[in-house]
Amino acid sequence: KYDCVGAVMVNDDWGFKTATMLSPEDLRKYIFPYYKKIVEMVHKSGRLAMLHSCGNLTEVMDDIIYDMKFDGKHSFEDNILPVEEGYRKYADKIAILGGIDLDFIARESVENIRARCAALIQLTGYKGYALGTGNSIPDYIPFKNFAAMIGCVYPEFEEHFSHLL
């Protein structure tokens, strides 16, 4: 119905830092069948289905990729699975989205943020990866740090907002 929609992002956190919130068996029995239907509907409409889910989903990544058939996975955290490792492990199976950890972007220097983003771009060559944070941007993130990340892809962003930096 809406030609401007290219993808649907489904949001539901299924994990803690150490494991899934429910057992993988219970997720497969009670939760995943509904998401599989959602992904099927999205695909029938000719769109991509993206998943945002925080937490350690290692035990159910095959379900996300092969059973539910999500096209992309968002939310990577350095203390669970750094995005660089997630890319190396899964990028040939599912698009990797975001992953610049919020703690990293909140605390690190602009130089370190630029260096990490540049290294990610070099690692991925933009094949199966979209640069971004591991979650939404809260108001405590220094604007200069956010601008440094965006500036790695769009240098004019930092130039345009230089008066705010």
PDB file of N, CA and C in Angstrom, residues 24-64:
ATOM      1  N   PRO A  24      15.331 -21.211  25.114  1.00  0.00           N
ATOM      2  CA  PRO A  24      15.168 -21.314  23.662  1.00  0.00           C
ATOM      3  C   PRO A  24      13.975 -22.192  23.274  1.00  0.00           C
ATOM      4  N   GLU A  25      13.740 -23.245  24.030  1.00  0.00           N
ATOM      5  CA  GLU A  25      12.609 -24.131  23.737  1.00  0.00           C
ATOM      6  C   GLU A  25      11.282 -23.392  23.886  1.00  0.00           C
ATOM      7  N   ASP A  26      11.137 -22.600  24.965  1.00  0.00           N
ATOM      8  CA  ASP A  26       9.897 -21.844  25.163  1.00  0.00           C
ATOM      9  C   ASP A  26       9.743 -20.737  24.123  1.00  0.00           C
ATOM     10  N   LEU A  27      10.833 -20.087  23.750  1.00  0.00           N
ATOM     11  CA  LEU A  27      10.755 -19.095  22.674  1.00  0.00           C
ATOM     12  C   LEU A  27      10.243 -19.746  21.393  1.00  0.00           C
ATOM     13  N   ARG A  28      10.794 -20.909  21.076  1.00  0.00           N
ATOM     14  CA  ARG A  28      10.374 -21.620  19.856  1.00  0.00           C
ATOM     15  C   ARG A  28       8.910 -22.045  19.925  1.00  0.00           C
ATOM     16  N   LYS A  29       8.453 -22.402  21.099  1.00  0.00           N
ATOM     17  CA  LYS A  29       7.077 -22.904  21.245  1.00  0.00           C
ATOM     18  C   LYS A  29       6.051 -21.770  21.326  1.00  0.00           C
ATOM     19  N   TYR A  30       6.351 -20.716  22.096  1.00  0.00           N
ATOM     20  CA  TYR A  30       5.335 -19.709  22.401  1.00  0.00           C
ATOM     21  C   TYR A  30       5.502 -18.370  21.670  1.00  0.00           C
ATOM     22  N   ILE A  31       6.693 -18.021  21.277  1.00  0.00           N
ATOM     23  CA  ILE A  31       6.950 -16.679  20.743  1.00  0.00           C
ATOM     24  C   ILE A  31       7.248 -16.682  19.247  1.00  0.00           C
ATOM     25  N   PHE A  32       8.187 -17.506  18.846  1.00  0.00           N
ATOM     26  CA  PHE A  32       8.670 -17.462  17.464  1.00  0.00           C
ATOM     27  C   PHE A  32       7.620 -17.780  16.405  1.00  0.00           C
ATOM     28  N   PRO A  33       6.644 -18.659  16.664  1.00  0.00           N
ATOM     29  CA  PRO A  33       5.641 -18.906  15.612  1.00  0.00           C
ATOM     30  C   PRO A  33       4.903 -17.636  15.179  1.00  0.00           C
ATOM     31  N   TYR A  34       4.670 -16.727  16.112  1.00  0.00           N
ATOM     32  CA  TYR A  34       3.976 -15.482  15.775  1.00  0.00           C
ATOM     33  C   TYR A  34       4.878 -14.556  14.960  1.00  0.00           C
ATOM     34  N   TYR A  35       6.143 -14.524  15.301  1.00  0.00           N
ATOM     35  CA  TYR A  35       7.073 -13.699  14.538  1.00  0.00           C
ATOM     36  C   TYR A  35       7.303 -14.266  13.146  1.00  0.00           C
ATOM     37  N   LYS A  36       7.275 -15.563  13.040  1.00  0.00           N
ATOM     38  CA  LYS A  36       7.405 -16.186  11.716  1.00  0.00           C
ATOM     39  C   LYS A  36       6.254 -15.730  10.813  1.00  0.00           C
ATOM     40  N   LYS A  37       5.052 -15.656  11.368  1.00  0.00           N
ATOM     41  CA  LYS A  37       3.891 -15.182  10.595  1.00  0.00           C
ATOM     42  C   LYS A  37       4.055 -13.710  10.208  1.00  0.00           C
ATOM     43  N   ILE A  38       4.560 -12.914  11.128  1.00  0.00           N
ATOM     44  CA  ILE A  38       4.778 -11.496  10.826  1.00  0.00           C
ATOM     45  C   ILE A  38       5.774 -11.348   9.681  1.00  0.00           C
ATOM     46  N   VAL A  39       6.889 -12.077   9.760  1.00  0.00           N
ATOM     47  CA  VAL A  39       7.910 -12.002   8.710  1.00  0.00           C
ATOM     48  C   VAL A  39       7.333 -12.472   7.378  1.00  0.00           C
ATOM     49  N   GLU A  40       6.535 -13.524   7.399  1.00  0.00           N
ATOM     50  CA  GLU A  40       5.904 -14.004   6.162  1.00  0.00           C
ATOM     51  C   GLU A  40       5.024 -12.922   5.548  1.00  0.00           C
ATOM     52  N   MET A  41       4.241 -12.220   6.373  1.00  0.00           N
ATOM     53  CA  MET A  41       3.390 -11.136   5.860  1.00  0.00           C
ATOM     54  C   MET A  41       4.228 -10.003   5.275  1.00  0.00           C
ATOM     55  N   VAL A  42       5.304  -9.658   5.959  1.00  0.00           N
ATOM     56  CA  VAL A  42       6.190  -8.597   5.468  1.00  0.00           C
ATOM     57  C   VAL A  42       6.783  -8.999   4.122  1.00  0.00           C
ATOM     58  N   HIS A  43       7.262 -10.230   4.034  1.00  0.00           N
ATOM     59  CA  HIS A  43       7.855 -10.707   2.775  1.00  0.00           C
ATOM     60  C   HIS A  43       6.812 -10.776   1.656  1.00  0.00           C
ATOM     61  N   LYS A  44       5.580 -11.172   1.990  1.00  0.00           N
ATOM     62  CA  LYS A  44       4.511 -11.207   0.975  1.00  0.00           C
ATOM     63  C   LYS A  44       4.248  -9.821   0.400  1.00  0.00           C
ATOM     64  N   SER A  45       4.479  -8.792   1.199  1.00  0.00           N
ATOM     65  CA  SER A  45       4.267  -7.422   0.719  1.00  0.00           C
ATOM     66  C   SER A  45       5.478  -6.905  -0.058  1.00  0.00           C
ATOM     67  N   GLY A  46       6.493  -7.755  -0.201  1.00  0.00           N
ATOM     68  CA  GLY A  46       7.678  -7.361  -0.954  1.00  0.00           C
ATOM     69  C   GLY A  46       8.668  -6.524  -0.163  1.00  0.00           C
ATOM     70  N   ARG A  47       8.558  -6.546   1.152  1.00  0.00           N
ATOM     71  CA  ARG A  47       9.431  -5.745   2.006  1.00  0.00           C
ATOM     72  C   ARG A  47      10.398  -6.640   2.775  1.00  0.00           C
ATOM     73  N   LEU A  48      11.418  -6.009   3.325  1.00  0.00           N
ATOM     74  CA  LEU A  48      12.380  -6.698   4.174  1.00  0.00           C
ATOM     75  C   LEU A  48      11.908  -6.661   5.623  1.00  0.00           C
ATOM     76  N   ALA A  49      12.208  -7.712   6.362  1.00  0.00           N
ATOM     77  CA  ALA A  49      11.846  -7.795   7.779  1.00  0.00           C
ATOM     78  C   ALA A  49      13.115  -7.705   8.618  1.00  0.00           C
ATOM     79  N   MET A  50      13.183  -6.677   9.443  1.00  0.00           N
ATOM     80  CA  MET A  50      14.334  -6.450  10.313  1.00  0.00           C
ATOM     81  C   MET A  50      13.923  -6.698  11.756  1.00  0.00           C
ATOM     82  N   LEU A  51      14.850  -7.223  12.545  1.00  0.00           N
ATOM     83  CA  LEU A  51      14.591  -7.492  13.956  1.00  0.00           C
ATOM     84  C   LEU A  51      15.485  -6.629  14.822  1.00  0.00           C
ATOM     85  N   HIS A  52      14.876  -5.901  15.755  1.00  0.00           N
ATOM     86  CA  HIS A  52      15.634  -5.282  16.839  1.00  0.00           C
ATOM     87  C   HIS A  52      15.338  -6.103  18.082  1.00  0.00           C
ATOM     88  N   SER A  53      16.376  -6.686  18.638  1.00  0.00           N
ATOM     89  CA  SER A  53      16.218  -7.417  19.886  1.00  0.00           C
ATOM     90  C   SER A  53      17.522  -7.350  20.654  1.00  0.00           C
ATOM     91  N   CYS A  54      17.451  -6.796  21.844  1.00  0.00           N
ATOM     92  CA  CYS A  54      18.625  -6.716  22.704  1.00  0.00           C
ATOM     93  C   CYS A  54      18.843  -8.051  23.404  1.00  0.00           C
ATOM     94  N   GLY A  55      20.053  -8.224  23.877  1.00  0.00           N
ATOM     95  CA  GLY A  55      20.374  -9.391  24.683  1.00  0.00           C
ATOM     96  C   GLY A  55      21.160 -10.440  23.931  1.00  0.00           C
ATOM     97  N   ASN A  56      21.531 -11.467  24.661  1.00  0.00           N
ATOM     98  CA  ASN A  56      22.329 -12.564  24.123  1.00  0.00           C
ATOM     99  C   ASN A  56      21.405 -13.563  23.431  1.00  0.00           C
ATOM    100  N   LEU A  57      21.427 -13.548  22.120  1.00  0.00           N
ATOM    101  CA  LEU A  57      20.545 -14.415  21.326  1.00  0.00           C
ATOM    102  C   LEU A  57      21.315 -15.509  20.600  1.00  0.00           C
ATOM    103  N   THR A  58      22.516 -15.785  21.053  1.00  0.00           N
ATOM    104  CA  THR A  58      23.371 -16.767  20.383  1.00  0.00           C
ATOM    105  C   THR A  58      22.657 -18.094  20.169  1.00  0.00           C
ATOM    106  N   GLU A  59      21.930 -18.546  21.182  1.00  0.00           N
ATOM    107  CA  GLU A  59      21.277 -19.858  21.091  1.00  0.00           C
ATOM    108  C   GLU A  59      20.102 -19.895  20.115  1.00  0.00           C
ATOM    109  N   VAL A  60      19.621 -18.728  19.692  1.00  0.00           N
ATOM    110  CA  VAL A  60      18.461 -18.719  18.795  1.00  0.00           C
ATOM    111  C   VAL A  60      18.735 -17.999  17.469  1.00  0.00           C
ATOM    112  N   MET A  61      19.992 -17.671  17.192  1.00  0.00           N
ATOM    113  CA  MET A  61      20.294 -16.985  15.926  1.00  0.00           C
ATOM    114  C   MET A  61      19.904 -17.826  14.716  1.00  0.00           C
ATOM    115  N   ASP A  62      20.090 -19.125  14.778  1.00  0.00           N
ATOM    116  CA  ASP A  62      19.660 -19.964  13.650  1.00  0.00           C
ATOM    117  C   ASP A  62      18.154 -19.868  13.441  1.00  0.00           C
ATOM    118  N   ASP A  63      17.385 -19.765  14.522  1.00  0.00           N
ATOM    119  CA  ASP A  63      15.928 -19.592  14.405  1.00  0.00           C
ATOM    120  C   ASP A  63      15.604 -18.261  13.730  1.00  0.00           C
ATOM    121  N   ILE A  64      16.309 -17.216  14.133  1.00  0.00           N
ATOM    122  CA  ILE A  64      16.091 -15.880  13.572  1.00  0.00           C
ATOM    123  C   ILE A  64      16.387 -15.876  12.075  1.00  0.00           C
TER     124      ILE A  64
END
